[in-house]
Coordinates of C-alpha atoms in Angstrom, one line a residue:
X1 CA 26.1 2.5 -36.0
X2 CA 25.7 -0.7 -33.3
X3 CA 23.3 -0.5 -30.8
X4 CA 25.6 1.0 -28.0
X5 CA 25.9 4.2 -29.9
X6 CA 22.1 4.4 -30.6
X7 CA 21.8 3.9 -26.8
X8 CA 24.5 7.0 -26.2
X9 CA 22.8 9.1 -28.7
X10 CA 19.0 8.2 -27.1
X11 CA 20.3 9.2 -23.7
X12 CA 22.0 11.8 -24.5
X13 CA 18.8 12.9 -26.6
X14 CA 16.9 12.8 -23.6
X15 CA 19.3 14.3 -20.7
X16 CA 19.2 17.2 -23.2
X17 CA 15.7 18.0 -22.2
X18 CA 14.9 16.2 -18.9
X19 CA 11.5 17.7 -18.0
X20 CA 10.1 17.1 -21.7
X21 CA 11.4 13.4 -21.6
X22 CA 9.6 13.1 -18.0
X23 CA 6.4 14.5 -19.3
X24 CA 6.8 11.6 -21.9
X25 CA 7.0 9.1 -20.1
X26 CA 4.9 9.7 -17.6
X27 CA 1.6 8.2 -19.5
X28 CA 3.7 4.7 -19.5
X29 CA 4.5 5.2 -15.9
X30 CA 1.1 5.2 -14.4
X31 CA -0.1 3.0 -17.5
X32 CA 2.6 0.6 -15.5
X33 CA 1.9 1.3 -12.0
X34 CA -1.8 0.8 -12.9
X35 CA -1.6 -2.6 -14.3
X36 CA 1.2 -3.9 -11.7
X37 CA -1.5 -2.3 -9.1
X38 CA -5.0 -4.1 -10.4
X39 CA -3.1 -7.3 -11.2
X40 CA -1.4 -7.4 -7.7
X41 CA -4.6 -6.5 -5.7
X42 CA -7.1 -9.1 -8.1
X43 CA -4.2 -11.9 -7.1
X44 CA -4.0 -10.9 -3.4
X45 CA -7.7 -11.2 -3.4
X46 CA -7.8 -14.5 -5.5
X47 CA -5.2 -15.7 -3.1
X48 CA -7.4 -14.9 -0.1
X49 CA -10.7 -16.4 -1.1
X50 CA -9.1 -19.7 -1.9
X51 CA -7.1 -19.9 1.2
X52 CA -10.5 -19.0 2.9
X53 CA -12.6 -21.9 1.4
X54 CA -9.7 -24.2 1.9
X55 CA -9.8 -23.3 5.2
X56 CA -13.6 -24.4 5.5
X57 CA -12.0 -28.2 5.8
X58 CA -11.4 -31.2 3.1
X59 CA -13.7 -33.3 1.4
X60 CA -15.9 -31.1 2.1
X61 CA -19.5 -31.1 0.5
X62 CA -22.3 -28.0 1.1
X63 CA -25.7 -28.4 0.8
X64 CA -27.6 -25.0 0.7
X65 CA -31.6 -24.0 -0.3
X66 CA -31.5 -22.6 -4.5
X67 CA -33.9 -20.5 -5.8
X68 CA -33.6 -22.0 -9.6
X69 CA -36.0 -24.8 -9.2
X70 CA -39.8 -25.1 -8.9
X71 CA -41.9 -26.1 -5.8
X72 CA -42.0 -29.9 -5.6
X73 CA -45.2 -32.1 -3.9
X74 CA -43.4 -32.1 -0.3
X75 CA -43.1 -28.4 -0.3
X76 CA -39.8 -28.0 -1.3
X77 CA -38.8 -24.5 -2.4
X78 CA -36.1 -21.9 -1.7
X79 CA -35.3 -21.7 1.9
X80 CA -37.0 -25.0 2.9
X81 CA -33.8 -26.6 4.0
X82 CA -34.6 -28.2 7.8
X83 CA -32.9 -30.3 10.4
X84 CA -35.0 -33.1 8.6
X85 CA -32.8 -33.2 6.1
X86 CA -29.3 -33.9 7.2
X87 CA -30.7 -37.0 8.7
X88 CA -30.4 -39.3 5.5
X89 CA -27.6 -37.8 4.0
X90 CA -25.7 -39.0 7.4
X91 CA -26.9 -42.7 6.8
X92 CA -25.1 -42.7 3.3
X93 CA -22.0 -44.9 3.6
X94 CA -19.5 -42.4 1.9
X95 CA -20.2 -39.8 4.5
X96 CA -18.0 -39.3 7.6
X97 CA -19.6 -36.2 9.4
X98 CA -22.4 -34.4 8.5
X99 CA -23.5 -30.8 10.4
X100 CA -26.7 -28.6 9.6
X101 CA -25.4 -25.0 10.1
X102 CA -28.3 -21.8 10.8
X103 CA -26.9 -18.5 12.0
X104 CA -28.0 -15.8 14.2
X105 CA -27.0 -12.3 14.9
X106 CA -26.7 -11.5 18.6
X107 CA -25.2 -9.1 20.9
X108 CA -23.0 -10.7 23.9
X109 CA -22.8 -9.2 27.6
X110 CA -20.4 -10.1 30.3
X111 CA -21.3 -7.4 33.1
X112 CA -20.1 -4.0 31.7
X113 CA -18.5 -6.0 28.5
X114 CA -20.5 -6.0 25.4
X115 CA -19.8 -7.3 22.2
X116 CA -22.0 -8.5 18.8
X117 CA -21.2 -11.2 16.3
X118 CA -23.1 -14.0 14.5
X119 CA -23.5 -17.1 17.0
X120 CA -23.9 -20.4 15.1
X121 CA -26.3 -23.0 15.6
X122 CA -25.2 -26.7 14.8
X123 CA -24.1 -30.0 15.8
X124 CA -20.6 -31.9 17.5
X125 CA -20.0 -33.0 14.0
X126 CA -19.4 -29.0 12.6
X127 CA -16.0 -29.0 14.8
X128 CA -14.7 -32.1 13.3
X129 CA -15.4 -30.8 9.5
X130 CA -13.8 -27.4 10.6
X131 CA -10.9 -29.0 12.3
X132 CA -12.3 -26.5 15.4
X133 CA -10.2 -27.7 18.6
X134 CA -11.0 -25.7 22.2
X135 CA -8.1 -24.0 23.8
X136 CA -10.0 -24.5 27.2
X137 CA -12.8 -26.5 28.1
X138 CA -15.2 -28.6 25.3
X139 CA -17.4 -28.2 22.5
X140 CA -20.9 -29.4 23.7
X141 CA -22.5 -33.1 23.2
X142 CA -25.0 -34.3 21.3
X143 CA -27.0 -34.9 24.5
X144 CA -27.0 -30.7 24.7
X145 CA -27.8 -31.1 21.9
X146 CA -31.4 -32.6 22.2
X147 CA -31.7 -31.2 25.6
X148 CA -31.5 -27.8 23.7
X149 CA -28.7 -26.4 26.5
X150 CA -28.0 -23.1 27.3
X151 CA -24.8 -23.5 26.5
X152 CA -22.0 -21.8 24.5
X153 CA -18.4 -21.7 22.8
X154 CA -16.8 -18.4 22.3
X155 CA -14.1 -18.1 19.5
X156 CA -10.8 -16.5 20.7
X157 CA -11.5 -13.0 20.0
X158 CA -15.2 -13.0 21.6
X159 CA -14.1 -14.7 24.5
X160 CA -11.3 -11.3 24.8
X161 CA -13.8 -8.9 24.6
X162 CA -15.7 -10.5 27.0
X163 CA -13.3 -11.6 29.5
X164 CA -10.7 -9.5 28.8
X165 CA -7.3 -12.1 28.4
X166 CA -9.6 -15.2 27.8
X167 CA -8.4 -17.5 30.4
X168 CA -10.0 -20.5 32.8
X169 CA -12.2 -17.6 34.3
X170 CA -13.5 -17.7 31.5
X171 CA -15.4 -21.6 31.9
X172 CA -18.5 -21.9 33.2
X173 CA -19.3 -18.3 33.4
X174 CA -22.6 -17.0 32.4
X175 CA -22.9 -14.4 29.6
X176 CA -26.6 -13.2 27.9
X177 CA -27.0 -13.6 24.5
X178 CA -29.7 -11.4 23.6
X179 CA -30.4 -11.1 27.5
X180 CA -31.0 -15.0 27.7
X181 CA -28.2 -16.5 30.0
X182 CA -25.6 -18.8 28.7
X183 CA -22.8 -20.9 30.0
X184 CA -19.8 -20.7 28.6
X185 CA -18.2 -24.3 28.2
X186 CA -15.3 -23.5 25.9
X187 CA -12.8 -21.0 23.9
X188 CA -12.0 -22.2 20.7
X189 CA -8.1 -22.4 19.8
X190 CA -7.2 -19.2 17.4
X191 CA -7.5 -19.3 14.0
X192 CA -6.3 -15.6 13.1
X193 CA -7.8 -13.5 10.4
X194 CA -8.4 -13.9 7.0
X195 CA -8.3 -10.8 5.0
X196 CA -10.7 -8.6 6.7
X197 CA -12.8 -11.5 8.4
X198 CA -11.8 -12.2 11.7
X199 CA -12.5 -15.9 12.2
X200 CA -12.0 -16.0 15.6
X201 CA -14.8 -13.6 16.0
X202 CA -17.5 -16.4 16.7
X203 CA -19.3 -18.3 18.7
X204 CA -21.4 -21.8 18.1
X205 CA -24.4 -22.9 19.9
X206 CA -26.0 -26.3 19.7
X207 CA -28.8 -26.1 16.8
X208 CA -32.1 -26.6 18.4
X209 CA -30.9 -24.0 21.0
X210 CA -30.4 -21.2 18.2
X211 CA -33.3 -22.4 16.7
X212 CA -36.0 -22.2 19.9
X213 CA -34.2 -19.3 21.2
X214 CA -33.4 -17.1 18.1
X215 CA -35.5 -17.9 15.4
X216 CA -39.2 -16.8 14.6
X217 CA -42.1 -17.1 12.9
X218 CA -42.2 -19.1 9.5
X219 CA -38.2 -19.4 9.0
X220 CA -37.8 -21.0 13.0
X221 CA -37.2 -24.6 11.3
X222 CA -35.2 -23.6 8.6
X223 CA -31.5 -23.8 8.5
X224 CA -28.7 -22.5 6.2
X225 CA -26.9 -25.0 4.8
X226 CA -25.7 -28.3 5.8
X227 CA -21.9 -29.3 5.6
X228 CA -20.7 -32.8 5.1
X229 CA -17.5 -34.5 4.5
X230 CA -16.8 -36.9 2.6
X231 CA -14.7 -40.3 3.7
X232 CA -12.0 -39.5 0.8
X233 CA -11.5 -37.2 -1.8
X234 CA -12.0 -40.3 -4.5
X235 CA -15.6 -40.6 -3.1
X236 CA -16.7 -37.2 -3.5
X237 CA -18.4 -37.2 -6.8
X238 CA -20.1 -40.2 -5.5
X239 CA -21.2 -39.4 -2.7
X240 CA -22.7 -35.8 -4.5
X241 CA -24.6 -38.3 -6.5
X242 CA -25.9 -40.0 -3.5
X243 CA -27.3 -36.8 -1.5
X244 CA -28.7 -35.6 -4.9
X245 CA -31.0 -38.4 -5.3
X246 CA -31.1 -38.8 -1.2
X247 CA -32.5 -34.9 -1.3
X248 CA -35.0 -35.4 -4.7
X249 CA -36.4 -38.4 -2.2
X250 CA -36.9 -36.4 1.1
X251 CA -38.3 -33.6 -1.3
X252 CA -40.3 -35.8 -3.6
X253 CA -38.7 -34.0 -6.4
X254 CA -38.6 -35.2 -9.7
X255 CA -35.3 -34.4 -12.2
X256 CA -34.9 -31.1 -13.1
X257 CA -36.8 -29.8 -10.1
X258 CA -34.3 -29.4 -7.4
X259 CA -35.4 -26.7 -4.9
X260 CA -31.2 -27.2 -3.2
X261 CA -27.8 -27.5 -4.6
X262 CA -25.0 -29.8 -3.7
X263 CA -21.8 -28.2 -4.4
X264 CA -18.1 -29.6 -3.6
X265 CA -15.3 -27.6 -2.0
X266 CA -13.7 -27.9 -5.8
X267 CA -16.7 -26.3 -7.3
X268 CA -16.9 -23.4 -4.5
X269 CA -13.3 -22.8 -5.3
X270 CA -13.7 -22.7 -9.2
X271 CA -16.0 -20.5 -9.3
X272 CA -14.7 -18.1 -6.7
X273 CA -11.9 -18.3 -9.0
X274 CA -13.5 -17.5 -12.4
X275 CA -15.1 -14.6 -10.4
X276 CA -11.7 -12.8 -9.1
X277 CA -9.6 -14.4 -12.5
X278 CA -12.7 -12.1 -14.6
X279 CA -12.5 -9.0 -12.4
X280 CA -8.7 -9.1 -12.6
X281 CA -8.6 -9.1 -16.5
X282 CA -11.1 -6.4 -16.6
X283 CA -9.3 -4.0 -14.2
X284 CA -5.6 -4.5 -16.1
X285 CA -7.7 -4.2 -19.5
X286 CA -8.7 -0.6 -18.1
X287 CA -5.4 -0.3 -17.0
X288 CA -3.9 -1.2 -20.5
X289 CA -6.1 1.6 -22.0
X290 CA -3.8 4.0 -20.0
X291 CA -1.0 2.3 -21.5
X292 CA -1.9 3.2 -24.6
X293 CA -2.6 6.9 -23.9
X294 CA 1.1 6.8 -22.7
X295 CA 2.4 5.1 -26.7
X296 CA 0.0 8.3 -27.9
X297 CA 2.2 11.1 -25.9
X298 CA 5.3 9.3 -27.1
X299 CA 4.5 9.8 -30.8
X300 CA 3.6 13.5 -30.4
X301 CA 6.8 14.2 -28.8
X302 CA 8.8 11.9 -31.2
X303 CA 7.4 14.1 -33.7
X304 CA 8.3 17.1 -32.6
X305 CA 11.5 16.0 -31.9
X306 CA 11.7 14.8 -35.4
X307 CA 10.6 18.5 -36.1
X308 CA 13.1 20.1 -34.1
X309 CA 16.1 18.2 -35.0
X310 CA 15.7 18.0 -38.9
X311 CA 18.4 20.1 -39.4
X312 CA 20.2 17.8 -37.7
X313 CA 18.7 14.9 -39.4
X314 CA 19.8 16.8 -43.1
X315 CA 23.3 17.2 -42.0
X316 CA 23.6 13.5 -40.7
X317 CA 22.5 12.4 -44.5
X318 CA 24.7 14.9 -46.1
X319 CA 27.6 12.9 -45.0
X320 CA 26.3 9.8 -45.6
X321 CA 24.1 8.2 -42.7
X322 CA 21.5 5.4 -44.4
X323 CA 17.7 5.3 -43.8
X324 CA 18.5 2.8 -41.6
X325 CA 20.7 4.3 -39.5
X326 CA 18.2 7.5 -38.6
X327 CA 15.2 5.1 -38.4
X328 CA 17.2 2.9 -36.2
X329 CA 18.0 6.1 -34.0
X330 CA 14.4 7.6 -33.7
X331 CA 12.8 4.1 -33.1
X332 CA 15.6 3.1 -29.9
X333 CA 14.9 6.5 -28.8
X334 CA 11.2 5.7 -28.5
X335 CA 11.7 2.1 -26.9
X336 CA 13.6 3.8 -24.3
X337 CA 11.3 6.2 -23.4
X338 CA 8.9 3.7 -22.9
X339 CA 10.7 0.8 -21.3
X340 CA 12.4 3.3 -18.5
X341 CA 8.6 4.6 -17.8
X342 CA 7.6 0.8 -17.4
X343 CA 10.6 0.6 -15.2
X344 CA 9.4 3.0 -13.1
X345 CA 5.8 2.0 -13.5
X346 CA 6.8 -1.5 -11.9
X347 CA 8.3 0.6 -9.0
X348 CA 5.5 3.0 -8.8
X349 CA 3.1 0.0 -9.0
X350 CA 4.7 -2.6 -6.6
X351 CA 4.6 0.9 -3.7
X352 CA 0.8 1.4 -4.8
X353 CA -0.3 -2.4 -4.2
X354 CA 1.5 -2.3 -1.3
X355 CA -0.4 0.7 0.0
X356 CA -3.9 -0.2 -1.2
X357 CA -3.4 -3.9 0.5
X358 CA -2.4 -2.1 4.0
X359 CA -5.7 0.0 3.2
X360 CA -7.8 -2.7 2.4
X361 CA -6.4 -5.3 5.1
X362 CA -5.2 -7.5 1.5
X363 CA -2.0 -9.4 0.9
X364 CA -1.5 -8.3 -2.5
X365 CA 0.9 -10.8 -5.0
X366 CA 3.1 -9.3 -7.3
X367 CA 4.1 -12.3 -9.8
X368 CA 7.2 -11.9 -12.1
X369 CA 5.5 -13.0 -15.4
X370 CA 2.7 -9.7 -14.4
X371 CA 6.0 -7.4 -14.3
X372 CA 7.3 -9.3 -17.7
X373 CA 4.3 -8.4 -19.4
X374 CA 3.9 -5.3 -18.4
X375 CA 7.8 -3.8 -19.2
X376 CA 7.4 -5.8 -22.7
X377 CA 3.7 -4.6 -23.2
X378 CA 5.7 -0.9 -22.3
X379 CA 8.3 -2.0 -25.0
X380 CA 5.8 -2.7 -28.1
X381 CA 4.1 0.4 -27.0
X382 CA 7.7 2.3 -27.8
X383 CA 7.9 0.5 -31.2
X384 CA 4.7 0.8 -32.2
X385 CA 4.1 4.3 -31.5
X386 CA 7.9 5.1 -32.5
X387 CA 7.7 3.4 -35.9
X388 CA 6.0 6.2 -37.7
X389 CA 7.9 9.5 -36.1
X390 CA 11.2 7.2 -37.2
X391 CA 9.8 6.8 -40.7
X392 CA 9.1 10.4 -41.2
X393 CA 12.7 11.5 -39.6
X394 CA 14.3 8.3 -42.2
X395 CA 12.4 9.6 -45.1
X396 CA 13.4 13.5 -45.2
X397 CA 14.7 14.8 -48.2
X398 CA 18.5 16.0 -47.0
X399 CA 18.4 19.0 -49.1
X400 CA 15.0 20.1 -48.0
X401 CA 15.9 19.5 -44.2
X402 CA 19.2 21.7 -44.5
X403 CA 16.8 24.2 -45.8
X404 CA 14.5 24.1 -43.0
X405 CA 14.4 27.3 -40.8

């Protein structure tokens, strides 16, 4: 018997009892959907970390306060990062821009328009390393800067809800932050969302401003991290090197000590990665456990159908059908169970990660070699599972199975 008639025979098997051969496959179908699902989301959200560190600029190099080393003789410890610092690493020759960052929470007020996000506190240089441009008027100077203006630059979406359509009006207009007046100088060009983070939904301040205004107590000199860039991408290892031992100087730290850590876009993104790559295998190994489940509930019907049919099975032997031939129809019977539940899992599951991205504002990825695996992971699932209720049915004795009642 070739494997078209084994086919004929499986579906014909099946269409004989179409609710039983539903129920059977139903364990592969959400086993399916599951693992399609998790994989889908894990790679939409993969996708959308590294597109937003990417889009934090190139060559770029962070410098932020780390809790893993000890105190060192010029006081440096976690969260002892200061303006202080950024000055040396800007006199190192492989550096192009550098900008020390703090943040700030703050509610906004234009007359009867109110809005709250984080307003950052930093330097000209922090819109050349994030490739910010203004749609309308300018970022602030370096003269603000010292001078500690009042002054302000509203990302696209903050300048909407306070403004309304953000237009020229929109320049030189006074909004409070925190009830303290500001000028507005510029709108930032749109950047659009990212996921669920809306990055036009800012606004940046010159440092010492956010510093004297919004900071307190013993944290008012400290700042968040500072953000370089390198000249090139073949001088970035380098220039780490540099603001390593540039940092261990300014913090009299000896090796082994360091109170900060310099990290590189590349290692921001690696890890990020290992974080998302780990989660992912964990959800599709709980998913897989379903999977198995499914090859379970295919056994216990193959047996029962290898129960119900072995009068069948006797009569099939009586007039000569091999061991092969009955193994070979139990087994394809099995593998087609479990590879039309896949096929419907992959269906089920590409609708699901659909639905949960749309809940969770994610742009899941469904990748070919994820469907691949799963319909083949389906397939062993049939065999495995199938092999034994197909040895059983091979094996009967054909007089005792004509005999069965």
């Amino acid at each position: 018997m070739n494997i078209g008639e084994l086919l004929k025979l499986s579906f014909r098997s099946l269409q004989s009892n179409l609710l039983r051969s539903f129920l059977t496959m139903l364990g592969i179908m959400i086993g399916v959907a599951t693992v399609i699902a998790m994989i889908s989301i894990g790679q939409g959200t993969n996708n959308q970390v590294t597109s937003q560190i990417q889009s934090l600029g190139s060559n770029l190099i962070t410098v932020t306060a780390s809790s893993s080393g000890q105190s060192g003789a010029g006081g440096g410890s976690e969260g002892t990062l200061t303006l202080s610092d950024a000055e040396p690493i800007s006199k190192i020759n492989t550096v192009k821009y550098v900008a020390p960052v703090m943040q700030a929470n703050t509610s906004f007020k234009n007359g009867a328009n109110i809005t709250s996000t984080s307003i950052i506190g930093t330097t000209p240089s922090y819109a050349d390393i994030k490739s910010w441009e203004t749609d309308i008027g300018r970022f602030f100077t370096e003269d603000e800067v010292t001078d500690k203006a009042k002054v302000v630059v509203l990302g696209a979406s903050t300048a909407e809800n306070l403004f309304g359509k953000a237009g020229f009006d929109a320049i030189g207009s006074i909004v409070k932050i925190n009830n303290i007046p500001f000028r507005v100088i510029g709108v930032l060009k749109s950047k659009g969302s990212s996921g669920t983070t809306d990055l036009d939904d800012t606004a940046i301040s010159p440092i010492t401003t956010v510093q004297a205004r919004f900071q307190a107590g013993g944290s008012k000199n400290a700042i968040r991290q500072i953000l370089v860039e390198a000249k090139s991408p073949s001088t970035i290892q380098s220039t780490m090197a540099l603001m390593e031992y540039t940092m261990r100087q300014s913090h009299k730290l000896g090796s082994g000590e360091d109170d900060f850590k310099v990290q590189s876009q590349e290692d921001v993104l690696s890890s990020a990665e290992s974080v998302t790559k780990t989660l992912t295998l964990f959800l599709g190994g709980v998913a897989a456990i379903s999977l198995l489940v499914g090859g379970i509930g295919i056994m216990n019907i193959m047996l029962v159908s290898v129960t119900e049919r072995t009068r069948e099975i006797g009569t099939r032997k009586a007039i000569g059908a091999k061991e092969g031939t009955i193994l070979s129809q139990f087994l394809v019977e099995s593998v087609t169970l479990a590879i039309l539940g896949g096929i419907i899992g992959v269906l089920l599951g590409f609708g699901g990660s659909k639905l949960v991205g749309n809940m969770m504002s994610i742009k899941t990825a469904i990748s070919m070699n994820s469907v691949l695996l799963a319909v083949g992971f389906s397939a062993c699932i049939g065999i495995i599972f199938g092999v034994f209720p197909a040895r059983k049915a091979a094996k009967l004795d054909p007089i005792e199975a004509l005999r069965y009642e």
